[in-house]
Amino acid sequence: MEQVYKERKRFGRFYYRFPNGEAGTDVFDRISDFWSSLLRSIDASPVENLVLVSHGLLMRIFCMVYFHWTVEEFEQVWNPSNCEVWALEKGRGRGSYNLAGRWRPSPSGGSFREIRFGAKKNQPLWNHMKFRRGPRVFVVPSADEALDDPMLAELPGNRRQRVLDEEAGEEEVETQE
């Protein structure tokens, strides 16, 4: 199993296919189809509330599909805890929802908490990841050092950092389950 996790680390959590299993890309395709069907169903028969029950990976990929997260953003979002509730609030317009956060019930009613994000689960989710936007536009930096920001160092897709770590002789460590 250790070899499987090393291989997954190399390919990334989204792209890696476990032996006899599926990759995040497969789930992404199914969720995209599901979301289209769900929208048609809601349009035909509007409802006030809708509850989806799923496991953590599916919750994250659903958000990835709906909010247009990149693979790098998706891989920085941690899986929900067992029985954790993520809430989307109705926004303006047809099919518009905003990611309110993790619902934390309490005797006085409850509150929303930040989705766990970043290498140590303690960074706030980037604001643009909470709202549905149109197609993403990417800007390619003109200077190599533009990618040296410490916030980007933990991204699994940061191949430059991986090469620098390997040259320094640092061993890769699995930090997220």
Protein backbone atom coordinates (compact mmCIF):
# COMPACT_ATOMS: atom_id res chain seq x y z
CA MET A 1 0.00 0.00 0.00
CA GLU A 2 2.96 2.30 0.66
CA GLN A 3 3.93 2.06 -3.03
CA VAL A 4 0.36 2.96 -4.06
CA TYR A 5 0.48 6.14 -1.95
CA LYS A 6 3.88 7.09 -3.38
CA GLU A 7 2.52 6.67 -6.89
CA ARG A 8 -0.60 8.68 -6.03
CA LYS A 9 1.62 11.46 -4.68
CA ARG A 10 3.49 11.51 -7.99
CA PHE A 11 0.36 11.70 -10.18
CA GLY A 12 -1.78 13.81 -7.84
CA ARG A 13 -4.92 12.91 -5.92
CA PHE A 14 -7.26 13.95 -8.71
CA TYR A 15 -5.60 11.99 -11.52
CA TYR A 16 -4.43 8.86 -9.72
CA ARG A 17 -6.42 5.67 -10.33
CA PHE A 18 -6.23 3.11 -7.51
CA PRO A 19 -5.79 -0.50 -8.70
CA ASN A 20 -9.24 -1.77 -9.78
CA GLY A 21 -10.69 1.60 -8.79
CA GLU A 22 -11.50 4.91 -10.34
CA ALA A 23 -9.77 8.26 -10.58
CA GLY A 24 -11.13 11.64 -9.58
CA THR A 25 -11.48 12.36 -13.29
CA ASP A 26 -14.09 9.58 -13.56
CA VAL A 27 -16.04 11.01 -10.63
CA PHE A 28 -15.75 14.49 -12.15
CA ASP A 29 -17.42 13.27 -15.36
CA ARG A 30 -20.27 11.59 -13.46
CA ILE A 31 -20.85 14.66 -11.28
CA SER A 32 -20.93 16.93 -14.34
CA ASP A 33 -23.69 14.77 -15.84
CA PHE A 34 -25.50 14.60 -12.50
CA TRP A 35 -25.45 18.40 -12.08
CA SER A 36 -26.96 18.89 -15.55
CA SER A 37 -29.75 16.41 -14.76
CA LEU A 38 -30.36 17.98 -11.35
CA LEU A 39 -30.72 21.46 -12.85
CA ARG A 40 -33.27 20.20 -15.38
CA SER A 41 -35.20 18.48 -12.58
CA ILE A 42 -35.20 21.61 -10.40
CA ASP A 43 -36.38 23.72 -13.34
CA ALA A 44 -39.26 21.31 -14.02
CA SER A 45 -40.35 21.12 -10.39
CA PRO A 46 -38.81 23.82 -8.14
CA VAL A 47 -38.05 22.90 -4.53
CA GLU A 48 -37.16 25.06 -1.54
CA ASN A 49 -34.42 22.83 -0.15
CA LEU A 50 -32.35 20.06 -1.62
CA VAL A 51 -30.16 17.65 0.34
CA LEU A 52 -27.39 15.59 -1.26
CA VAL A 53 -25.84 12.86 0.87
CA SER A 54 -22.44 11.61 -0.23
CA HIS A 55 -18.92 10.79 0.88
CA GLY A 56 -16.20 13.43 1.18
CA LEU A 57 -14.46 13.01 -2.17
CA LEU A 58 -17.77 13.34 -3.98
CA MET A 59 -18.60 16.50 -1.99
CA ARG A 60 -15.29 18.07 -2.99
CA ILE A 61 -15.63 17.09 -6.64
CA PHE A 62 -19.22 18.37 -6.73
CA CYS A 63 -17.88 21.75 -5.54
CA MET A 64 -15.04 21.51 -8.07
CA VAL A 65 -17.55 21.02 -10.90
CA TYR A 66 -19.99 23.67 -9.74
CA PHE A 67 -17.52 26.39 -8.66
CA HIS A 68 -15.00 25.70 -11.46
CA TRP A 69 -12.13 24.91 -9.09
CA THR A 70 -8.82 24.03 -10.70
CA VAL A 71 -7.16 20.71 -9.89
CA GLU A 72 -4.63 22.59 -7.74
CA GLU A 73 -7.42 24.27 -5.77
CA PHE A 74 -9.31 20.99 -5.39
CA GLU A 75 -6.21 19.26 -4.03
CA GLN A 76 -5.82 21.92 -1.32
CA VAL A 77 -9.37 21.35 0.00
CA TRP A 78 -9.46 18.67 2.69
CA ASN A 79 -12.06 15.94 2.82
CA PRO A 80 -14.95 16.59 5.20
CA SER A 81 -15.00 14.72 8.52
CA ASN A 82 -17.49 11.88 8.99
CA CYS A 83 -21.07 13.19 8.88
CA GLU A 84 -19.85 16.74 8.20
CA VAL A 85 -22.33 19.02 6.44
CA TRP A 86 -21.28 21.50 3.78
CA ALA A 87 -23.97 24.02 2.94
CA LEU A 88 -24.59 25.92 -0.27
CA GLU A 89 -26.89 28.92 0.04
CA LYS A 90 -29.19 30.06 -2.75
CA GLY A 91 -27.71 32.99 -4.62
CA ARG A 92 -29.27 35.29 -7.17
CA GLY A 93 -30.39 33.79 -10.42
CA ARG A 94 -31.28 30.34 -11.69
CA GLY A 95 -29.03 27.61 -10.35
CA SER A 96 -26.87 30.05 -8.40
CA TYR A 97 -25.46 28.91 -5.06
CA ASN A 98 -22.66 30.11 -2.79
CA LEU A 99 -20.52 27.89 -0.57
CA ALA A 100 -21.51 28.96 2.95
CA GLY A 101 -19.08 26.59 4.68
CA ARG A 102 -19.15 23.70 7.14
CA TRP A 103 -22.30 23.67 9.26
CA ARG A 104 -21.56 23.30 12.95
CA PRO A 105 -24.78 22.63 14.95
CA SER A 106 -25.09 23.89 18.50
CA PRO A 107 -27.88 24.12 21.11
CA SER A 108 -28.37 27.77 20.11
CA GLY A 109 -28.82 26.91 16.42
CA GLY A 110 -25.39 26.54 14.87
CA SER A 111 -23.01 28.43 12.63
CA PHE A 112 -20.88 28.10 9.53
CA ARG A 113 -17.16 27.42 9.75
CA GLU A 114 -14.51 27.70 7.07
CA ILE A 115 -13.86 24.71 4.81
CA ARG A 116 -10.47 23.21 5.76
CA PHE A 117 -7.94 24.34 3.17
CA GLY A 118 -4.19 24.41 2.64
CA ALA A 119 -1.28 22.20 3.63
CA LYS A 120 -2.09 22.34 7.35
CA LYS A 121 -5.91 22.70 7.11
CA ASN A 122 -5.70 26.19 8.61
CA GLN A 123 -5.87 28.54 5.64
CA PRO A 124 -9.13 30.21 4.70
CA LEU A 125 -10.67 29.02 1.47
CA TRP A 126 -9.92 31.57 -1.24
CA ASN A 127 -12.96 33.78 -1.67
CA HIS A 128 -13.32 33.14 -5.42
CA MET A 129 -13.77 29.42 -4.62
CA LYS A 130 -17.04 30.12 -2.79
CA PHE A 131 -18.91 31.63 -5.73
CA ARG A 132 -19.77 30.29 -9.16
CA ARG A 133 -18.04 32.19 -11.91
CA GLY A 134 -17.88 31.89 -15.67
CA PRO A 135 -14.99 30.18 -17.42
CA ARG A 136 -11.64 30.58 -15.67
CA VAL A 137 -8.96 32.81 -17.15
CA PHE A 138 -5.35 31.94 -16.39
CA VAL A 139 -2.44 34.35 -16.45
CA VAL A 140 0.99 32.91 -17.09
CA PRO A 141 3.64 34.77 -15.06
CA SER A 142 6.37 36.42 -17.09
CA ALA A 143 9.13 35.67 -14.59
CA ASP A 144 10.11 32.28 -13.13
CA GLU A 145 10.37 33.72 -9.61
CA ALA A 146 6.67 34.69 -9.74
CA LEU A 147 5.90 31.06 -8.86
CA ASP A 148 8.16 31.08 -5.79
CA ASP A 149 5.44 32.38 -3.47
CA PRO A 150 5.44 30.20 -0.31
CA MET A 151 1.63 29.81 -0.59
CA LEU A 152 2.15 27.90 -3.84
CA ALA A 153 4.92 25.63 -2.56
CA GLU A 154 2.51 23.05 -1.11
CA LEU A 155 0.48 22.56 -4.28
CA PRO A 156 0.86 19.03 -5.64
CA GLY A 157 1.15 20.42 -9.16
CA ASN A 158 4.14 22.58 -8.22
CA ARG A 159 6.67 20.51 -10.15
CA ARG A 160 9.36 23.15 -9.81
CA GLN A 161 9.21 22.86 -6.01
CA ARG A 162 9.24 19.06 -6.25
CA VAL A 163 12.42 19.19 -8.37
CA LEU A 164 14.04 21.60 -5.91
CA ASP A 165 13.11 19.30 -3.00
CA GLU A 166 14.50 16.25 -4.80
CA GLU A 167 17.73 18.10 -5.56
CA ALA A 168 17.99 19.03 -1.88
CA GLY A 169 17.45 15.35 -0.98
CA GLU A 170 14.19 15.93 0.87
CA GLU A 171 11.86 12.93 1.04
CA GLU A 172 8.24 13.40 0.03
CA VAL A 173 5.79 12.85 2.88
CA GLU A 174 2.08 12.12 2.51
CA THR A 175 0.27 14.84 4.49
CA GLN A 176 -3.37 14.49 3.49
CA GLU A 177 -5.85 11.64 3.63
